[in-house]
Short mmCIF file of C-alpha atoms in Angstrom, two decimals:
data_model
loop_
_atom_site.label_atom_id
_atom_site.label_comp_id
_atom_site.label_asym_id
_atom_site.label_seq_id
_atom_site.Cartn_x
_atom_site.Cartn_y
_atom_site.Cartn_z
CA UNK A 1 7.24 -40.54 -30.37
CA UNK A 2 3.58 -41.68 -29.88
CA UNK A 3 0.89 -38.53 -29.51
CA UNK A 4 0.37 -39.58 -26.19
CA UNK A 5 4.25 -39.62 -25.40
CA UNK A 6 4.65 -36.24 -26.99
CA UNK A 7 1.31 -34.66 -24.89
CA UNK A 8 2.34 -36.44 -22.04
CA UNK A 9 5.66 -34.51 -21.66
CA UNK A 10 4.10 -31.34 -22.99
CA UNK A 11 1.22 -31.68 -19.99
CA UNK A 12 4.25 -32.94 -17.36
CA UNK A 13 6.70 -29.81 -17.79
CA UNK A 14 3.64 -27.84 -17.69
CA UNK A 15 2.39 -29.20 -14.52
CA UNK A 16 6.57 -28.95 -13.26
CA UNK A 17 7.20 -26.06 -14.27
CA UNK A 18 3.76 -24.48 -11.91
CA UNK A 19 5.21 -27.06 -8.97
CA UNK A 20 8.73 -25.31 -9.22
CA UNK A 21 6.87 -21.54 -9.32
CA UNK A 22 4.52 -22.40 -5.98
CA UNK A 23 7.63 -23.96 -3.76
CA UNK A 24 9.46 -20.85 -4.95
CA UNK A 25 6.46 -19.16 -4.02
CA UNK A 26 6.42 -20.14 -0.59
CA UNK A 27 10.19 -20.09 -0.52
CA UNK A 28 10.19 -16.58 -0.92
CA UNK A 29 7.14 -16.28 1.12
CA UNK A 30 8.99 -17.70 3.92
CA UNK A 31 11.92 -15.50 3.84
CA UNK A 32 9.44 -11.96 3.23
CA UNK A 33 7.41 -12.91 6.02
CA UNK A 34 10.20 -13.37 8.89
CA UNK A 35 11.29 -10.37 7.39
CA UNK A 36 7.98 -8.07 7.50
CA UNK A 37 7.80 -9.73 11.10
CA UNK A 38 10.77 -8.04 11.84
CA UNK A 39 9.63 -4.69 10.48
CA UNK A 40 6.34 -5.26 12.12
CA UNK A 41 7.40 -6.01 15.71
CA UNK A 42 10.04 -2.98 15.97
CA UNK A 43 7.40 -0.73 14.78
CA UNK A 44 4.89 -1.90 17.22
CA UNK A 45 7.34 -1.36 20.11
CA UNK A 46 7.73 2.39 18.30
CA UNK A 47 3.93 2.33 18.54
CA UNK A 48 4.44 1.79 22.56
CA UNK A 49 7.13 4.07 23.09
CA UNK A 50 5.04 6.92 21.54
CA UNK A 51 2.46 6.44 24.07
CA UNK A 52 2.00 9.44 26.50
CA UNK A 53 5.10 10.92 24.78
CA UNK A 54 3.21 12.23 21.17
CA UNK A 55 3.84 15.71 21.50
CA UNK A 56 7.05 15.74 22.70
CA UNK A 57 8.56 13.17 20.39
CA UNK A 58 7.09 15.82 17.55
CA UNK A 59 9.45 18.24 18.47
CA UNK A 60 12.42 15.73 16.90
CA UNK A 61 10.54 15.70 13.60
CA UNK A 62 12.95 17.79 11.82
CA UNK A 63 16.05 16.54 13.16
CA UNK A 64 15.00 12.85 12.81
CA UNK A 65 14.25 14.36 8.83
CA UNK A 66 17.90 15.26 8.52
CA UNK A 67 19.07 11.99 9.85
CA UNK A 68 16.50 10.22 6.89
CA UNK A 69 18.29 12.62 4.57
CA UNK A 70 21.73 11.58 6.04
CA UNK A 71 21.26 7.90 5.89
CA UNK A 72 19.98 8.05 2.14
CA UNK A 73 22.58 10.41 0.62
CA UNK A 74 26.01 8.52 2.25
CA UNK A 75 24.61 4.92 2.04
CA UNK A 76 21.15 4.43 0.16
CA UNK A 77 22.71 4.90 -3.42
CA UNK A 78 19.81 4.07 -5.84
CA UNK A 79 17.61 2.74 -2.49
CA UNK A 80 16.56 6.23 -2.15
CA UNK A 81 14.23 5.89 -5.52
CA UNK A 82 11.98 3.60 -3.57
CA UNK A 83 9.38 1.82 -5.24
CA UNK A 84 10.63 3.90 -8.67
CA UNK A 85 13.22 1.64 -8.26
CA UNK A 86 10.50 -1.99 -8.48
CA UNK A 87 9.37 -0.06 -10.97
CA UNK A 88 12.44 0.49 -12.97
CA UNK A 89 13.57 -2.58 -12.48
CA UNK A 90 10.67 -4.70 -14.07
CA UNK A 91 10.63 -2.24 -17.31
CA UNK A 92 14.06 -3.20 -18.06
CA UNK A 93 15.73 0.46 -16.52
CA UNK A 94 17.79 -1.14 -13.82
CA UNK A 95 19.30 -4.55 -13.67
CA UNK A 96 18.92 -5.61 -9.65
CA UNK A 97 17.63 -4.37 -6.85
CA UNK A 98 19.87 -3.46 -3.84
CA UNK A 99 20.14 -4.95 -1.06
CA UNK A 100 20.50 -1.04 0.67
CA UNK A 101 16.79 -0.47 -0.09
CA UNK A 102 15.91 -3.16 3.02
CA UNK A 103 17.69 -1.17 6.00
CA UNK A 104 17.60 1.95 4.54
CA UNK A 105 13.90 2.39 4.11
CA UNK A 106 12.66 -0.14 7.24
CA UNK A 107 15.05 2.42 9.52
CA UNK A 108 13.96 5.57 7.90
CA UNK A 109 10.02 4.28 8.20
CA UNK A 110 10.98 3.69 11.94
CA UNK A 111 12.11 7.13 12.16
CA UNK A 112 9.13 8.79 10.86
CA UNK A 113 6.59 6.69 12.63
CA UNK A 114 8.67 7.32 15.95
CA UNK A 115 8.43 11.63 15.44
CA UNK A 116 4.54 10.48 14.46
CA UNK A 117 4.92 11.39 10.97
CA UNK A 118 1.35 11.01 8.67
CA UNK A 119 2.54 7.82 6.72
CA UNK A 120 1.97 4.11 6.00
CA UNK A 121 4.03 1.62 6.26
CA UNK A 122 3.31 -0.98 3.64
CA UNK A 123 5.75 0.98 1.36
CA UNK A 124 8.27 -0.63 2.96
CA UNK A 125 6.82 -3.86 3.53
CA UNK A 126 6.09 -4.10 -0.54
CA UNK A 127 10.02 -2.88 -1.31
CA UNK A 128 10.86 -5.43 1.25
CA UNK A 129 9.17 -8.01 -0.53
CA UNK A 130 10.22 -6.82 -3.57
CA UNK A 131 13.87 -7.12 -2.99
CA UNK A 132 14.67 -10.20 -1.45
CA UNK A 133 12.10 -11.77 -3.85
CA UNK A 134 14.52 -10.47 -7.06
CA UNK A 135 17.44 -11.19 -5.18
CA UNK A 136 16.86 -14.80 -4.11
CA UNK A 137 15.33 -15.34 -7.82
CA UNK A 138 19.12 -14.64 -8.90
CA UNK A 139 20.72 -17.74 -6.98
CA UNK A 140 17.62 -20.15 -7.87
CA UNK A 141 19.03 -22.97 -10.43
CA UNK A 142 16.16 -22.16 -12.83
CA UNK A 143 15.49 -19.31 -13.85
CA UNK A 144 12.09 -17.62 -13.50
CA UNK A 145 10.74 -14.32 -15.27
CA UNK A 146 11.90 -11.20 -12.88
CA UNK A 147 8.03 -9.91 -13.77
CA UNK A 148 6.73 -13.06 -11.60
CA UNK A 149 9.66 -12.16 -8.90
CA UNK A 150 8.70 -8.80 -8.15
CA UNK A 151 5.13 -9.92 -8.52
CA UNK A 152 5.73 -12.38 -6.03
CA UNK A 153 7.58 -10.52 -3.54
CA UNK A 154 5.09 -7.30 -3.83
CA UNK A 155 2.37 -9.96 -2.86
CA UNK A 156 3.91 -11.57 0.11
CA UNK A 157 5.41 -8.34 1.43
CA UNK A 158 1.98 -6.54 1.44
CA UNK A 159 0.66 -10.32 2.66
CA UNK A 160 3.08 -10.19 5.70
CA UNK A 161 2.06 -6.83 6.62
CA UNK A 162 -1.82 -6.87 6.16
CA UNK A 163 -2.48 -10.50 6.99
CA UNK A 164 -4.94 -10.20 3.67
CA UNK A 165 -2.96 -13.29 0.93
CA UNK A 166 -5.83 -13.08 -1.77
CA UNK A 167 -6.19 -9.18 -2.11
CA UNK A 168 -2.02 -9.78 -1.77
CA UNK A 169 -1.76 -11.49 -4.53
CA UNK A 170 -3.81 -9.73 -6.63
CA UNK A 171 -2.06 -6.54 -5.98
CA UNK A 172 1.00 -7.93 -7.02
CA UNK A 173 -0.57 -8.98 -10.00
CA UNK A 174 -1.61 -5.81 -10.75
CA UNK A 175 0.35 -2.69 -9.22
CA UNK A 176 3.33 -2.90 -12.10
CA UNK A 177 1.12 -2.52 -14.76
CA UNK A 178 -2.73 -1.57 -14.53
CA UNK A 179 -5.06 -3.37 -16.89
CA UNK A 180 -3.08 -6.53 -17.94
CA UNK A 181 -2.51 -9.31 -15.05
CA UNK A 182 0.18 -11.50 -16.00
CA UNK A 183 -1.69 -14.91 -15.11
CA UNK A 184 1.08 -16.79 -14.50
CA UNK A 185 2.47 -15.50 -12.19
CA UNK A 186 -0.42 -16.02 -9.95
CA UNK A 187 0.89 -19.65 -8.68
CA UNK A 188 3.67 -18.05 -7.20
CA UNK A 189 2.25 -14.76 -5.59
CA UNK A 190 -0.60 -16.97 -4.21
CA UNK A 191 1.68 -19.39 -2.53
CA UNK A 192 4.14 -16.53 -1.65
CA UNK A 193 1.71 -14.57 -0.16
CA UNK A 194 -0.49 -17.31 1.98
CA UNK A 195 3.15 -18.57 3.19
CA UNK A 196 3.85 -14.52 4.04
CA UNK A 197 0.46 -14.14 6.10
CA UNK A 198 1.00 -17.56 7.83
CA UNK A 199 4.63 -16.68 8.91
CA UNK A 200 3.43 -13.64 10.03
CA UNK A 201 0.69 -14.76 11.78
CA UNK A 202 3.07 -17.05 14.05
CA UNK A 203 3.90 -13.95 15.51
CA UNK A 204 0.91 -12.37 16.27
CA UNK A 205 0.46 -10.13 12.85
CA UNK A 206 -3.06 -10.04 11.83
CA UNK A 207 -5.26 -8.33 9.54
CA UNK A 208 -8.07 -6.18 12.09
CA UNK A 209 -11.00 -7.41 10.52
CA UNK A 210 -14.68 -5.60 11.45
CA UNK A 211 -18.01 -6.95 12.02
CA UNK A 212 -20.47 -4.48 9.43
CA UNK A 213 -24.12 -4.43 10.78
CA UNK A 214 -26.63 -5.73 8.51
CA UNK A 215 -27.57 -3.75 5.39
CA UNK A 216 -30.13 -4.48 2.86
CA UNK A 217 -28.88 -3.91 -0.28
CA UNK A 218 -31.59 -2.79 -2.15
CA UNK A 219 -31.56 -0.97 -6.14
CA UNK A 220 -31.59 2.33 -4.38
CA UNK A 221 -28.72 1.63 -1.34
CA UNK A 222 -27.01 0.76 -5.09
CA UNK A 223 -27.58 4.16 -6.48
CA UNK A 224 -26.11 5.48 -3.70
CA UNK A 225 -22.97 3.08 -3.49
CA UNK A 226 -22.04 4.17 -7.63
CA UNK A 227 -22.39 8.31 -6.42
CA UNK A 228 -19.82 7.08 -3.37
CA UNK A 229 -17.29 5.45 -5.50
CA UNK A 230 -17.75 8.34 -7.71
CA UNK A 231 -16.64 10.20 -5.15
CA UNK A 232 -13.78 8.13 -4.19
CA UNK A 233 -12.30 8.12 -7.84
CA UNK A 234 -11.87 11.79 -8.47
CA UNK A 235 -10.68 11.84 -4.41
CA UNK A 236 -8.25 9.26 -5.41
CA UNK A 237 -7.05 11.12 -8.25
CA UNK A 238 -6.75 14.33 -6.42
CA UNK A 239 -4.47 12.37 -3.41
CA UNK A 240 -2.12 10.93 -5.89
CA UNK A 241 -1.99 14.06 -8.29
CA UNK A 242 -1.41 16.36 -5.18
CA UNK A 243 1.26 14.39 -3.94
CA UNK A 244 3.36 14.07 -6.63
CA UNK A 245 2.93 18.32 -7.42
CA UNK A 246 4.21 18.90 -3.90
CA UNK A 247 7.14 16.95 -4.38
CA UNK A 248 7.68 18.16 -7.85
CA UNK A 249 7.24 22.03 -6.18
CA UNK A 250 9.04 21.37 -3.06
CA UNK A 251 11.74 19.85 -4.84
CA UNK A 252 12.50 23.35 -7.07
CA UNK A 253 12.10 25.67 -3.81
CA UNK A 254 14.52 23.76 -1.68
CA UNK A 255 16.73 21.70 -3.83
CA UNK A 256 19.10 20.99 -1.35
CA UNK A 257 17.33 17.68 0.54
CA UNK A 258 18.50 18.75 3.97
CA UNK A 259 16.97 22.20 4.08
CA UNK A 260 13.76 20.74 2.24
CA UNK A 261 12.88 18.28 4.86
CA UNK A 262 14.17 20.64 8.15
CA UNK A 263 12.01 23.42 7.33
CA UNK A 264 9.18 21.24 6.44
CA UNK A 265 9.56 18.81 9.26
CA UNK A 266 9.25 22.13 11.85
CA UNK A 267 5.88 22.36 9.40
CA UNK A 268 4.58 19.41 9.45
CA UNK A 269 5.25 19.35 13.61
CA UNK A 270 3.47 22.37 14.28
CA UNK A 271 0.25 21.17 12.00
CA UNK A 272 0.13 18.23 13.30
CA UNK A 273 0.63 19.07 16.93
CA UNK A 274 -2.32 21.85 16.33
CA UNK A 275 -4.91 19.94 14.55
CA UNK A 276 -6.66 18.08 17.29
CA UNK A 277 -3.56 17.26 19.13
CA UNK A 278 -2.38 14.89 16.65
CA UNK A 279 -5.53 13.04 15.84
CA UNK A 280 -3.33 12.53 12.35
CA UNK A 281 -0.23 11.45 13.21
CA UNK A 282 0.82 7.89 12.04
CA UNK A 283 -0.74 5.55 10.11
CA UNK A 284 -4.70 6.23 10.93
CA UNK A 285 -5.84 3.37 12.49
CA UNK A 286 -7.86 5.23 15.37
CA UNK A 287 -9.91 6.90 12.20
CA UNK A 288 -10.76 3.64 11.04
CA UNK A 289 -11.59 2.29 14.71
CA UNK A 290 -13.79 5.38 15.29
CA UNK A 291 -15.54 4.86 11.98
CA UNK A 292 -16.00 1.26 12.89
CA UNK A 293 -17.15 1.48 16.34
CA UNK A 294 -19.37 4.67 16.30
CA UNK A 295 -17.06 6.95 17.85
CA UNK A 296 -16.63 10.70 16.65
CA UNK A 297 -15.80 11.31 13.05
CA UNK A 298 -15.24 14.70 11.60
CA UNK A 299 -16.30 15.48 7.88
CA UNK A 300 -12.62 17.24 7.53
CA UNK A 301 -11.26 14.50 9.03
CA UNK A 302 -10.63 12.92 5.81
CA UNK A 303 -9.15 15.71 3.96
CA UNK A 304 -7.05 16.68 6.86
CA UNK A 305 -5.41 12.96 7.08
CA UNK A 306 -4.78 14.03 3.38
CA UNK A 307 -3.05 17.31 3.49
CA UNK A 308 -1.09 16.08 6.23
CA UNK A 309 -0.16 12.90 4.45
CA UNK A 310 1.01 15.07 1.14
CA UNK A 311 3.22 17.05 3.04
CA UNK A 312 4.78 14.57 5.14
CA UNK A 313 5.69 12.43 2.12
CA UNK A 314 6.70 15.07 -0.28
CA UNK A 315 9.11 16.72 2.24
CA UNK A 316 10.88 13.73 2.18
CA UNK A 317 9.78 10.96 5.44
CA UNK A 318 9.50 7.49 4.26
CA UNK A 319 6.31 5.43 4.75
CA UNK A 320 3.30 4.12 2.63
CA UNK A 321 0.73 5.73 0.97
CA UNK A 322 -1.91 2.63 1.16
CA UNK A 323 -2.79 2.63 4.52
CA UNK A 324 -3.30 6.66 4.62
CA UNK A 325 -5.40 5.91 1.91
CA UNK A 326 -7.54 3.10 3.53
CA UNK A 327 -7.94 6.03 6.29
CA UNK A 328 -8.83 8.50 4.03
CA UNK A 329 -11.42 6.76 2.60
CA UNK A 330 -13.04 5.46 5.89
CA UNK A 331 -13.48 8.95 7.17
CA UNK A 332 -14.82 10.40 3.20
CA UNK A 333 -17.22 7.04 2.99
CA UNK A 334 -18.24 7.56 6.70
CA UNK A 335 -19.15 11.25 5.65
CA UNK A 336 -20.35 10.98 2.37
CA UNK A 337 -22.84 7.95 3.74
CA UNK A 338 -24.51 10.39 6.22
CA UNK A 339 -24.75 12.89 3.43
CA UNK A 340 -26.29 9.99 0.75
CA UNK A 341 -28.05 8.04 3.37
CA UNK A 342 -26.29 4.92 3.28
CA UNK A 343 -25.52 3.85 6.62
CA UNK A 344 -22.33 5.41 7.95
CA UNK A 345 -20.25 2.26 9.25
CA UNK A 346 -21.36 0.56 5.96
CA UNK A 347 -19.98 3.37 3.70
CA UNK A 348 -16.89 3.54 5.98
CA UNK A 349 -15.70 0.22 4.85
CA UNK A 350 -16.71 1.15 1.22
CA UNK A 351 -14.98 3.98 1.33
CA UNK A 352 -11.73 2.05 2.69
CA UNK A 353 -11.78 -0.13 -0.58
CA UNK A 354 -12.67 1.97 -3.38
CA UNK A 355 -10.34 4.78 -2.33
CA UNK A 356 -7.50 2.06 -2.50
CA UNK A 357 -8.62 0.89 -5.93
CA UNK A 358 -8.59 4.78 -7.16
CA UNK A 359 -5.17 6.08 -5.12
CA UNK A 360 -3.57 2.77 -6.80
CA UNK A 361 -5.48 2.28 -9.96
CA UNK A 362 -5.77 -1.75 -9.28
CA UNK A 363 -9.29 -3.19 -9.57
CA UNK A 364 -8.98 -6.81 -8.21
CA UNK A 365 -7.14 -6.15 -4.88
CA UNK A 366 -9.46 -3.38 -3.56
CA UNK A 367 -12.72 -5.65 -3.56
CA UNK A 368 -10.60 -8.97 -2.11
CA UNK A 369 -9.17 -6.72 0.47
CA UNK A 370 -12.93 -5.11 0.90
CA UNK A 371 -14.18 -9.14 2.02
CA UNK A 372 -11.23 -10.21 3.53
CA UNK A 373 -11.55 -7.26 6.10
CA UNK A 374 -15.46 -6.34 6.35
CA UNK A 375 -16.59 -9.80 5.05
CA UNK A 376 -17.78 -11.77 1.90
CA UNK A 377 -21.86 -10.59 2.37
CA UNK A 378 -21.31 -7.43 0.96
CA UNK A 379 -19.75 -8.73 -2.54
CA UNK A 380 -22.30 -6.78 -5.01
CA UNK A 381 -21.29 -3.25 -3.28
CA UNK A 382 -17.41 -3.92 -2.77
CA UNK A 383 -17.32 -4.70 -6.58
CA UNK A 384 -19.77 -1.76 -7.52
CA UNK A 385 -17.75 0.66 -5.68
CA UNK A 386 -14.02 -0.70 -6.88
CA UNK A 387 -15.03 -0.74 -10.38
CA UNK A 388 -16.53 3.07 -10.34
CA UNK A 389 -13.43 4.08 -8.60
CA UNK A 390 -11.07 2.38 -10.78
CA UNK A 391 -12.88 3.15 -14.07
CA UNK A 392 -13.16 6.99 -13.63
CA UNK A 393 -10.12 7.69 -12.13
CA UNK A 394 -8.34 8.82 -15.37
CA UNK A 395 -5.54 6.36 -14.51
CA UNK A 396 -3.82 8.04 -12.16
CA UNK A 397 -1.81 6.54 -9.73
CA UNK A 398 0.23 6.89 -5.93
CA UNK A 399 3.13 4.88 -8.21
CA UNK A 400 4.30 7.48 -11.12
CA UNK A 401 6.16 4.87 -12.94
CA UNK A 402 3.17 2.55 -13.15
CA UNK A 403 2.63 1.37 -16.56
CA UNK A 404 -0.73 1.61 -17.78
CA UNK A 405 -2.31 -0.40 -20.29
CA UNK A 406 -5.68 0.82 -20.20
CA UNK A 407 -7.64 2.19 -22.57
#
């Protein structure tokens, strides 16, 4: 065989083998999307049905907690470890992902958004992916590495969700282990994640993008951007340190699930009923819309969204923790900008990244997600901010099982 024959087929299974990763890509893209669509629409019609009925509907938050318990103790198996489970799964703990973790966590989400619990949703949305991504990578007639599966199905579940496919992508890249992206698998979570957002889309599911008035970004506007993601790191680290002590805690004083998650469900009503007539409920998006359109904004807003998140999670509701923390940091940035004299819309949508990049301890994500929402113009801050945040915020992570490479 010639040198040209023998770099020839080197170059052409090369080429094939990244052909065969992007149609699984958008294979699996396909299938995540129509089923984040599905997630998305019945929780928008929970969204509707809340509507006039917020208080009352609080009242159920305890029962609808033992029903959550219920459904996870006689049918979830090993569904109720959550994300652990991604995570267990792509260091080799666990074998497969079960199909149990798809109903039983969209269904308890639904629950706890319904009762107005203080939660995300892209939890879900990423197990989602996560799962039928592994799953279908079992019956494909070559193999591929389960590493690029989960990565894949991470990106186009957050992708269907978010309608944001590069910051997607990356965040599949990087959530299972922070500071080494596995570049290959980014042919696959690309096209998985694009495919995702456009399936998505069909339906009406959209990333809410926002118009930022112009800033100039001058060395001293930059000064003040580094003491904001400052900020946002050791907040970060606080969020995801404080929510896994008060599960830790809550866990030893009420062992038994169904007592934990009663008591604290009649909690977690009465505070949030209390605190400005559940301003905090749900997954924060009238924070961000006040920040963003110059409507009232408390400085213990963000703090608030916090505490109630913590408790809401640790007691045992299912949701996300990334979209309470793109709230939490659009009401701390908002604040901390009139404080620093940035202005406050600006360091809003600072805040919204760079508290993602800390509470998650991903780097790449935070600033794509930072342009894809608020726009490219502001590059140079997005990436100032993100990189503070991620750098000082002593590794810590919302995902305990996270593997962390960094020195």
């Amino acid at each position: 065989m010639t040198f040209f024959e023998d770099g020839f087929k080197k170059n052409g299974l090369i080429w094939l083998r990244y052909i065969y990763y992007a149609l699984v890509g958008c294979l699996i893209g396909a299938i995540v999307g129509l089923a984040e669509t599905i997630f998305c629409l019945v929780l928008n019609g929970i969204f509707k049905i809340r509507v006039g009925l917020e208080m009352p509907l609080l009242l159920l938050m305890p029962f609808a907690g033992l029903l959550i318990v219920y459904i996870f103790v006689h049918y979830g198996g090993k569904s109720k470890e959550g994300m652990n489970l991604v995570f267990k799964v792509d260091q080799g703990k666990y074998s497969t992902i079960t199909y149990l973790l798809v109903p039983c966590m969209a269904i308890s989400t639904w629950l706890t958004h319904l009762v107005g619990g203080s939660v995300g949703r892209e939890g879900v949305a990423v197990q989602i992916g996560a799962t039928l991504s592994y799953r279908i990578g079992e019956k494909l007639p070559f193999s591929i590495p389960k590493s690029m599966l989960l990565e894949t199905g991470i990106a186009a579940g957050f992708s269907g969700l978010f309608g944001t496919p590069i910051a997607a992508a990356f965040f599949g890249l990087e959530v299972l282990v922070s500071g080494a992206i596995r570049y290959e698998g980014l042919c696959s979570a690309l096209t998985g994640s694009f495919m995702a957002a456009y399936i998505s889309g069909l339906f009406g599911i959209h990333a809410t993008q926002f118009v930022l008035p112009h800033v100039s970004i001058t060395f001293f506007l930059m000064l003040r951007v580094i003491v904001l993601g400052i900020v946002c790191a050791f907040i970060g680290m606080f969020f995801s340190k404080s929510l896994q002590f008060m599960r830790n805690n809550l866990a030893k004083l009420w062992p038994n699930p169904y007592q934990r998650i009663f008591i604290m469900g009649i909690l977690c009503a009465v505070l949030l009923a209390t605190l400005y007539h559940g301003r905090y409920c749900g997954l924060g998006v009238n924070l961000i819309q006040a920040a963003m359109t110059g409507k009232t904004i408390y400085p213990w807003d963000w703090i608030l969204k916090l505490v109630m998140t913590v408790l809401v999670l640790a007691s045992g509701f299912q949701g996300g923790e990334v979209m309470p923390l793109f709230t939490i940091g659009t009401c701390l940035g908002y604040w901390i900008g009139t404080l620093l004299g940035i202005p406050p819309m600006f360091a809003a949508a600072l805040g919204y990244a760079a508290l993602f990049a800390a509470g998650t301890n991903t780097l790449l994500a935070p600033i794509a997600i930072g342009m894809e929402i608020f726009g490219t113009q502001y590059f140079m801050p997005f990436f100032i901010v993100c990189a503070i945040a991620f750098l000082l915020n002593k590794n810590h992570s919302i995902y305990v099982l996270q593997r962390n490479l960094r020195i």
